[in-house]
């Protein structure tokens, strides 16, 4: 209080004390040569003394940034992702009421915030949510998931100086610098530690929030929006505020150089839901978009298949009881129930229905197609019969074009972000100069070669393949009839095909190999492989996962016959 001189650099009177007894300006972090010999008792009791370790002071002076922690980086990423999802039409309550509570619960469970810990064991992070929660009472906080200032003058972040010094010593001993305060400690934690926050887990958080709200967005849709750039994930750290200096070990934490994997995101979501001790999720009823009947309708439209197939998918769903609420609703930590991948389940139901009607043995479907083609030539007034051969040619042409475009985009993708990254302050000038040289050379070669600028990212859409009945080229099969493959028996429409072949006789132990059935293209008919490949493209997952779900549905559908006759060949059966 007695030191009222103005700062020589910014002319402000806002002084703080370093742990060495010197004065520093809280506004511009300028350190004066004047020191305090002693402090009276009244001064200590009535003033809020904040100490700053020497290591952090040097870092602030050199980098011009502020103290920040790894969890705050992930917090900002979650905020950006939630805002992007809201822009795509997701419920506005997702960020503030759902995702915020999940994140706060995670911080409390991992003892990073909202808990009482001894000094040096953990770091008390910034408050991120409002006070309407069941956790311990906290001081007044700003809006949820809002990155706050980390300046000492606000006093929101109180880190023990000995802990900060220990982090500095770790960085010096390993000769690796870090922009965040606890970047080095992040990698020194036990590798067996459960659910240490990673970039893929941010997507697990988002999907868990979407599932809680029963939003009409599957995990495959979420990952596709990420790849298309509609949801921040790849190089998202370049949107960090300028004061959050990111380099060194931070790059290993926040830098992503691979596409998100469906299975990894899904499994982490299940682990996360169990770890947070979440209750039973809201019921998935027949009116929800995630119900198999709803998703089957969507994928039938996208796969350009006849609308009449939807009646058959509903019959299969009802027959094997996979449309019931208890089967579809997620109960975290319940190992007695099988976890449902809603998009994969719906695609597998369609595949099973196509096998029931067309057999897909590289022979019967072509025979039916020839018969339908002959009837369509003679039928001039009625609706067209569905021709599998014609549908195959149309879909294959479109699928090959889309797959080639996707492969080229992935091959040409530049993982390097626009924001310059450097591993130490010493290397910063050299890295900046090298980047500028590369940009200049690219511009020069681009002008010489006449290369076209990359096209803008497409507008987000729930459908990757679009088909319109207004097309005059006959490429839309939605309104085509299945009369050629159906027959009426006892007042019910049944398939003319009396045979069916099983993908596998016995399911594998998923825990040992990760799959319920082995899938190799050479072991199955080409028609079946084409259908699997089509839905594999639509869902952006490996074909083996759809094949696994097909095998599970088949064993449920023919359970009674399999129990009576346990020995079956994988070929045709009556």
GROMACS .gro file of N, CA and C in nm, residues 158-271:
model
  342
  158UNK      N    1  -0.537  -1.955  -0.785
  158UNK     CA    2  -0.440  -1.947  -0.677
  158UNK      C    3  -0.360  -2.075  -0.675
  159UNK      N    4  -0.243  -2.071  -0.734
  159UNK     CA    5  -0.157  -2.187  -0.744
  159UNK      C    6  -0.047  -2.178  -0.641
  160UNK      N    7  -0.025  -2.286  -0.573
  160UNK     CA    8   0.081  -2.287  -0.473
  160UNK      C    9   0.216  -2.263  -0.541
  161UNK      N   10   0.294  -2.172  -0.482
  161UNK     CA   11   0.420  -2.135  -0.546
  161UNK      C   12   0.518  -2.251  -0.550
  162UNK      N   13   0.518  -2.335  -0.448
  162UNK     CA   14   0.609  -2.450  -0.449
  162UNK      C   15   0.572  -2.548  -0.558
  163UNK      N   16   0.442  -2.562  -0.583
  163UNK     CA   17   0.398  -2.652  -0.689
  163UNK      C   18   0.439  -2.598  -0.826
  164UNK      N   19   0.421  -2.465  -0.843
  164UNK     CA   20   0.461  -2.405  -0.970
  164UNK      C   21   0.611  -2.415  -0.989
  165UNK      N   22   0.686  -2.401  -0.881
  165UNK     CA   23   0.831  -2.413  -0.892
  165UNK      C   24   0.872  -2.555  -0.928
  166UNK      N   25   0.801  -2.654  -0.874
  166UNK     CA   26   0.834  -2.793  -0.905
  166UNK      C   27   0.809  -2.823  -1.051
  167UNK      N   28   0.702  -2.764  -1.106
  167UNK     CA   29   0.674  -2.783  -1.248
  167UNK      C   30   0.785  -2.722  -1.331
  168UNK      N   31   0.832  -2.604  -1.289
  168UNK     CA   32   0.940  -2.539  -1.362
  168UNK      C   33   1.066  -2.623  -1.360
  169UNK      N   34   1.095  -2.686  -1.243
  169UNK     CA   35   1.214  -2.769  -1.232
  169UNK      C   36   1.204  -2.892  -1.320
  170UNK      N   37   1.084  -2.949  -1.330
  170UNK     CA   38   1.066  -3.067  -1.416
  170UNK      C   39   1.094  -3.031  -1.560
  171UNK      N   40   1.043  -2.913  -1.601
  171UNK     CA   41   1.066  -2.871  -1.740
  171UNK      C   42   1.213  -2.850  -1.767
  172UNK      N   43   1.285  -2.791  -1.669
  172UNK     CA   44   1.427  -2.766  -1.689
  172UNK      C   45   1.506  -2.896  -1.692
  173UNK      N   46   1.466  -2.994  -1.607
  173UNK     CA   47   1.540  -3.120  -1.601
  173UNK      C   48   1.523  -3.201  -1.728
  174UNK      N   49   1.407  -3.188  -1.793
  174UNK     CA   50   1.384  -3.263  -1.916
  174UNK      C   51   1.422  -3.184  -2.040
  175UNK      N   52   1.466  -3.059  -2.021
  175UNK     CA   53   1.508  -2.972  -2.131
  175UNK      C   54   1.396  -2.952  -2.233
  176UNK      N   55   1.274  -2.959  -2.188
  176UNK     CA   56   1.159  -2.936  -2.276
  176UNK      C   57   1.073  -2.828  -2.214
  177UNK      N   58   1.042  -2.724  -2.290
  177UNK     CA   59   0.960  -2.616  -2.238
  177UNK      C   60   0.814  -2.641  -2.270
  178UNK      N   61   0.729  -2.568  -2.202
  178UNK     CA   62   0.586  -2.586  -2.221
  178UNK      C   63   0.517  -2.453  -2.200
  179UNK      N   64   0.419  -2.423  -2.284
  179UNK     CA   65   0.346  -2.298  -2.268
  179UNK      C   66   0.254  -2.301  -2.149
  180UNK      N   67   0.193  -2.416  -2.121
  180UNK     CA   68   0.104  -2.429  -2.007
  180UNK      C   69   0.185  -2.452  -1.880
  181UNK      N   70   0.123  -2.424  -1.766
  181UNK     CA   71   0.191  -2.440  -1.637
  181UNK      C   72   0.217  -2.587  -1.607
  182UNK      N   73   0.118  -2.673  -1.635
  182UNK     CA   74   0.128  -2.814  -1.597
  182UNK      C   75   0.145  -2.907  -1.715
  183UNK      N   76   0.201  -2.856  -1.826
  183UNK     CA   77   0.222  -2.942  -1.942
  183UNK      C   78   0.317  -3.057  -1.914
  184UNK      N   79   0.423  -3.030  -1.840
  184UNK     CA   80   0.519  -3.136  -1.807
  184UNK      C   81   0.457  -3.237  -1.711
  185UNK      N   82   0.382  -3.189  -1.614
  185UNK     CA   83   0.319  -3.279  -1.517
  185UNK      C   84   0.217  -3.370  -1.585
  186UNK      N   85   0.154  -3.322  -1.692
  186UNK     CA   86   0.055  -3.401  -1.764
  186UNK      C   87   0.115  -3.532  -1.815
  187UNK      N   88   0.239  -3.527  -1.861
  187UNK     CA   89   0.302  -3.647  -1.915
  187UNK      C   90   0.371  -3.728  -1.806
  188UNK      N   91   0.391  -3.668  -1.689
  188UNK     CA   92   0.454  -3.743  -1.581
  188UNK      C   93   0.355  -3.824  -1.500
  189UNK      N   94   0.225  -3.803  -1.525
  189UNK     CA   95   0.124  -3.880  -1.452
  189UNK      C   96   0.132  -4.027  -1.490
  190UNK      N   97   0.078  -4.109  -1.403
  190UNK     CA   98   0.079  -4.252  -1.427
  190UNK      C   99   0.007  -4.284  -1.557
  191UNK      N  100   0.070  -4.361  -1.644
  191UNK     CA  101   0.008  -4.393  -1.771
  191UNK      C  102  -0.115  -4.480  -1.755
  192UNK      N  103  -0.125  -4.550  -1.644
  192UNK     CA  104  -0.241  -4.633  -1.618
  192UNK      C  105  -0.359  -4.553  -1.563
  193UNK      N  106  -0.338  -4.424  -1.547
  193UNK     CA  107  -0.445  -4.340  -1.494
  193UNK      C  108  -0.565  -4.343  -1.588
  194UNK      N  109  -0.682  -4.360  -1.532
  194UNK     CA  110  -0.802  -4.375  -1.613
  194UNK      C  111  -0.849  -4.240  -1.666
  195UNK      N  112  -0.884  -4.241  -1.793
  195UNK     CA  113  -0.951  -4.127  -1.856
  195UNK      C  114  -0.877  -3.996  -1.839
  196UNK      N  115  -0.749  -3.998  -1.868
  196UNK     CA  116  -0.676  -3.872  -1.876
  196UNK      C  117  -0.723  -3.799  -2.001
  197UNK      N  118  -0.752  -3.674  -1.989
  197UNK     CA  119  -0.817  -3.598  -2.096
  197UNK      C  120  -0.730  -3.594  -2.221
  198UNK      N  121  -0.790  -3.623  -2.335
  198UNK     CA  122  -0.723  -3.621  -2.465
  198UNK      C  123  -0.815  -3.553  -2.566
  199UNK      N  124  -0.763  -3.527  -2.684
  199UNK     CA  125  -0.844  -3.465  -2.787
  199UNK      C  126  -0.960  -3.554  -2.831
  200UNK      N  127  -0.941  -3.686  -2.855
  200UNK     CA  128  -1.057  -3.769  -2.889
  200UNK      C  129  -1.166  -3.767  -2.782
  201UNK      N  130  -1.127  -3.748  -2.656
  201UNK     CA  131  -1.228  -3.746  -2.551
  201UNK      C  132  -1.317  -3.624  -2.558
  202UNK      N  133  -1.273  -3.517  -2.622
  202UNK     CA  134  -1.361  -3.402  -2.640
  202UNK      C  135  -1.482  -3.441  -2.725
  203UNK      N  136  -1.459  -3.525  -2.826
  203UNK     CA  137  -1.570  -3.572  -2.909
  203UNK      C  138  -1.657  -3.670  -2.832
  204UNK      N  139  -1.597  -3.748  -2.741
  204UNK     CA  140  -1.675  -3.837  -2.656
  204UNK      C  141  -1.768  -3.756  -2.566
  205UNK      N  142  -1.717  -3.646  -2.513
  205UNK     CA  143  -1.801  -3.557  -2.432
  205UNK      C  144  -1.918  -3.504  -2.515
  206UNK      N  145  -1.889  -3.460  -2.637
  206UNK     CA  146  -1.994  -3.403  -2.722
  206UNK      C  147  -2.099  -3.509  -2.757
  207UNK      N  148  -2.055  -3.629  -2.792
  207UNK     CA  149  -2.152  -3.733  -2.828
  207UNK      C  150  -2.236  -3.774  -2.707
  208UNK      N  151  -2.173  -3.776  -2.591
  208UNK     CA  152  -2.247  -3.810  -2.469
  208UNK      C  153  -2.355  -3.705  -2.442
  209UNK      N  154  -2.325  -3.579  -2.465
  209UNK     CA  155  -2.425  -3.473  -2.448
  209UNK      C  156  -2.535  -3.484  -2.552
  210UNK      N  157  -2.499  -3.516  -2.676
  210UNK     CA  158  -2.599  -3.534  -2.781
  210UNK      C  159  -2.692  -3.651  -2.748
  211UNK      N  160  -2.634  -3.759  -2.697
  211UNK     CA  161  -2.714  -3.876  -2.663
  211UNK      C  162  -2.806  -3.847  -2.545
  212UNK      N  163  -2.759  -3.769  -2.451
  212UNK     CA  164  -2.841  -3.734  -2.335
  212UNK      C  165  -2.964  -3.653  -2.379
  213UNK      N  166  -2.944  -3.565  -2.477
  213UNK     CA  167  -3.053  -3.482  -2.528
  213UNK      C  168  -3.134  -3.551  -2.636
  214UNK      N  169  -3.090  -3.672  -2.678
  214UNK     CA  170  -3.156  -3.748  -2.784
  214UNK      C  171  -3.167  -3.666  -2.913
  215UNK      N  172  -3.056  -3.599  -2.943
  215UNK     CA  173  -3.051  -3.515  -3.062
  215UNK      C  174  -3.048  -3.602  -3.188
  216UNK      N  175  -3.102  -3.555  -3.300
  216UNK     CA  176  -3.100  -3.632  -3.425
  216UNK      C  177  -2.965  -3.628  -3.494
  217UNK      N  178  -2.863  -3.669  -3.423
  217UNK     CA  179  -2.727  -3.673  -3.478
  217UNK      C  180  -2.657  -3.797  -3.423
  218UNK      N  181  -2.621  -3.888  -3.509
  218UNK     CA  182  -2.552  -4.010  -3.468
  218UNK      C  183  -2.403  -3.982  -3.454
  219UNK      N  184  -2.332  -4.079  -3.401
  219UNK     CA  185  -2.186  -4.062  -3.386
  219UNK      C  186  -2.119  -4.053  -3.523
  220UNK      N  187  -2.167  -4.129  -3.620
  220UNK     CA  188  -2.108  -4.121  -3.754
  220UNK      C  189  -2.129  -3.982  -3.815
  221UNK      N  190  -2.245  -3.921  -3.789
  221UNK     CA  191  -2.268  -3.784  -3.836
  221UNK      C  192  -2.172  -3.687  -3.769
  222UNK      N  193  -2.154  -3.702  -3.638
  222UNK     CA  194  -2.066  -3.614  -3.563
  222UNK      C  195  -1.923  -3.619  -3.619
  223UNK      N  196  -1.872  -3.741  -3.641
  223UNK     CA  197  -1.735  -3.755  -3.691
  223UNK      C  198  -1.722  -3.704  -3.835
  224UNK      N  199  -1.827  -3.721  -3.913
  224UNK     CA  200  -1.823  -3.669  -4.051
  224UNK      C  201  -1.818  -3.517  -4.050
  225UNK      N  202  -1.894  -3.454  -3.962
  225UNK     CA  203  -1.890  -3.307  -3.952
  225UNK      C  204  -1.752  -3.261  -3.907
  226UNK      N  205  -1.687  -3.341  -3.823
  226UNK     CA  206  -1.551  -3.307  -3.779
  226UNK      C  207  -1.455  -3.310  -3.898
  227UNK      N  208  -1.462  -3.416  -3.977
  227UNK     CA  209  -1.372  -3.430  -4.092
  227UNK      C  210  -1.398  -3.320  -4.195
  228UNK      N  211  -1.525  -3.282  -4.212
  228UNK     CA  212  -1.559  -3.178  -4.309
  228UNK      C  213  -1.526  -3.038  -4.258
  229UNK      N  214  -1.487  -3.027  -4.132
  229UNK     CA  215  -1.445  -2.898  -4.079
  229UNK      C  216  -1.555  -2.814  -4.018
  230UNK      N  217  -1.674  -2.872  -3.999
  230UNK     CA  218  -1.784  -2.796  -3.939
  230UNK      C  219  -1.776  -2.792  -3.788
  231UNK      N  220  -1.704  -2.885  -3.728
  231UNK     CA  221  -1.685  -2.889  -3.583
  231UNK      C  222  -1.536  -2.880  -3.554
  232UNK      N  223  -1.491  -2.785  -3.473
  232UNK     CA  224  -1.347  -2.769  -3.446
  232UNK      C  225  -1.287  -2.893  -3.379
  233UNK      N  226  -1.183  -2.944  -3.437
  233UNK     CA  227  -1.111  -3.059  -3.379
  233UNK      C  228  -0.968  -3.062  -3.430
  234UNK      N  229  -0.950  -3.064  -3.560
  234UNK     CA  230  -0.816  -3.065  -3.617
  234UNK      C  231  -0.759  -2.923  -3.610
  235UNK      N  232  -0.644  -2.910  -3.547
  235UNK     CA  233  -0.577  -2.780  -3.532
  235UNK      C  234  -0.664  -2.677  -3.460
  236UNK      N  235  -0.748  -2.724  -3.369
  236UNK     CA  236  -0.839  -2.632  -3.300
  236UNK      C  237  -0.762  -2.538  -3.208
  237UNK      N  238  -0.641  -2.575  -3.168
  237UNK     CA  239  -0.565  -2.492  -3.074
  237UNK      C  240  -0.524  -2.359  -3.135
  238UNK      N  241  -0.531  -2.348  -3.267
  238UNK     CA  242  -0.495  -2.221  -3.329
  238UNK      C  243  -0.598  -2.112  -3.298
  239UNK      N  244  -0.711  -2.151  -3.240
  239UNK     CA  245  -0.812  -2.055  -3.199
  239UNK      C  246  -0.794  -2.012  -3.054
  240UNK      N  247  -0.689  -2.061  -2.988
  240UNK     CA  248  -0.662  -2.019  -2.850
  240UNK      C  249  -0.633  -1.868  -2.849
  241UNK      N  250  -0.669  -1.800  -2.741
  241UNK     CA  251  -0.633  -1.658  -2.730
  241UNK      C  252  -0.482  -1.638  -2.740
  242UNK      N  253  -0.445  -1.522  -2.784
  242UNK     CA  254  -0.304  -1.493  -2.805
  242UNK      C  255  -0.224  -1.503  -2.675
  243UNK      N  256  -0.288  -1.473  -2.563
  243UNK     CA  257  -0.216  -1.478  -2.435
  243UNK      C  258  -0.187  -1.621  -2.390
  244UNK      N  259  -0.256  -1.717  -2.447
  244UNK     CA  260  -0.228  -1.858  -2.413
  244UNK      C  261  -0.119  -1.911  -2.505
  245UNK      N  262   0.003  -1.898  -2.463
  245UNK     CA  263   0.117  -1.943  -2.543
  245UNK      C  264   0.121  -2.095  -2.545
  246UNK      N  265   0.129  -2.152  -2.662
  246UNK     CA  266   0.125  -2.298  -2.677
  246UNK      C  267   0.246  -2.344  -2.756
  247UNK      N  268   0.330  -2.421  -2.692
  247UNK     CA  269   0.447  -2.478  -2.760
  247UNK      C  270   0.502  -2.592  -2.675
  248UNK      N  271   0.601  -2.659  -2.728
  248UNK     CA  272   0.665  -2.768  -2.655
  248UNK      C  273   0.570  -2.884  -2.631
  249UNK      N  274   0.560  -2.926  -2.505
  249UNK     CA  275   0.478  -3.041  -2.470
  249UNK      C  276   0.330  -3.017  -2.497
  250UNK      N  277   0.289  -2.892  -2.500
  250UNK     CA  278   0.148  -2.863  -2.527
  250UNK      C  279   0.106  -2.913  -2.665
  251UNK      N  280   0.199  -2.911  -2.759
  251UNK     CA  281   0.166  -2.956  -2.894
  251UNK      C  282   0.134  -3.104  -2.896
  252UNK      N  283   0.201  -3.182  -2.812
  252UNK     CA  284   0.173  -3.325  -2.806
  252UNK      C  285   0.035  -3.352  -2.746
  253UNK      N  286  -0.014  -3.259  -2.667
  253UNK     CA  287  -0.144  -3.276  -2.602
  253UNK      C  288  -0.257  -3.234  -2.695
  254UNK      N  289  -0.242  -3.119  -2.759
  254UNK     CA  290  -0.353  -3.061  -2.835
  254UNK      C  291  -0.341  -3.079  -2.985
  255UNK      N  292  -0.228  -3.124  -3.033
  255UNK     CA  293  -0.211  -3.139  -3.177
  255UNK      C  294  -0.264  -3.275  -3.221
  256UNK      N  295  -0.345  -3.277  -3.327
  256UNK     CA  296  -0.406  -3.400  -3.379
  256UNK      C  297  -0.353  -3.424  -3.520
  257UNK      N  298  -0.302  -3.543  -3.544
  257UNK     CA  299  -0.251  -3.578  -3.676
  257UNK      C  300  -0.311  -3.709  -3.727
  258UNK      N  301  -0.434  -3.735  -3.689
  258UNK     CA  302  -0.505  -3.853  -3.737
  258UNK      C  303  -0.654  -3.825  -3.732
  259UNK      N  304  -0.730  -3.895  -3.816
  259UNK     CA  305  -0.874  -3.877  -3.818
  259UNK      C  306  -0.937  -3.947  -3.699
  260UNK      N  307  -1.044  -3.892  -3.644
  260UNK     CA  308  -1.109  -3.956  -3.530
  260UNK      C  309  -1.166  -4.093  -3.570
  261UNK      N  310  -1.151  -4.191  -3.482
  261UNK     CA  311  -1.193  -4.328  -3.508
  261UNK      C  312  -1.324  -4.356  -3.433
  262UNK      N  313  -1.420  -4.412  -3.502
  262UNK     CA  314  -1.553  -4.437  -3.445
  262UNK      C  315  -1.545  -4.518  -3.317
  263UNK      N  316  -1.478  -4.632  -3.322
  263UNK     CA  317  -1.473  -4.723  -3.207
  263UNK      C  318  -1.408  -4.657  -3.086
  264UNK      N  319  -1.301  -4.582  -3.110
  264UNK     CA  320  -1.230  -4.517  -3.000
  264UNK      C  321  -1.320  -4.413  -2.931
  265UNK      N  322  -1.388  -4.331  -3.010
  265UNK     CA  323  -1.475  -4.228  -2.953
  265UNK      C  324  -1.590  -4.293  -2.878
  266UNK      N  325  -1.648  -4.398  -2.935
  266UNK     CA  326  -1.763  -4.464  -2.873
  266UNK      C  327  -1.724  -4.531  -2.741
  267UNK      N  328  -1.613  -4.605  -2.743
  267UNK     CA  329  -1.571  -4.675  -2.621
  267UNK      C  330  -1.532  -4.578  -2.511
  268UNK      N  331  -1.468  -4.467  -2.547
  268UNK     CA  332  -1.434  -4.366  -2.447
  268UNK      C  333  -1.559  -4.301  -2.389
  269UNK      N  334  -1.662  -4.287  -2.471
  269UNK     CA  335  -1.787  -4.231  -2.421
  269UNK      C  336  -1.849  -4.323  -2.316
  270UNK      N  337  -1.846  -4.454  -2.341
  270UNK     CA  338  -1.900  -4.550  -2.244
  270UNK      C  339  -1.819  -4.546  -2.114
  271UNK      N  340  -1.687  -4.542  -2.126
  271UNK     CA  341  -1.602  -4.535  -2.007
  271UNK      C  342  -1.627  -4.405  -1.931
   0.00000   0.00000   0.00000
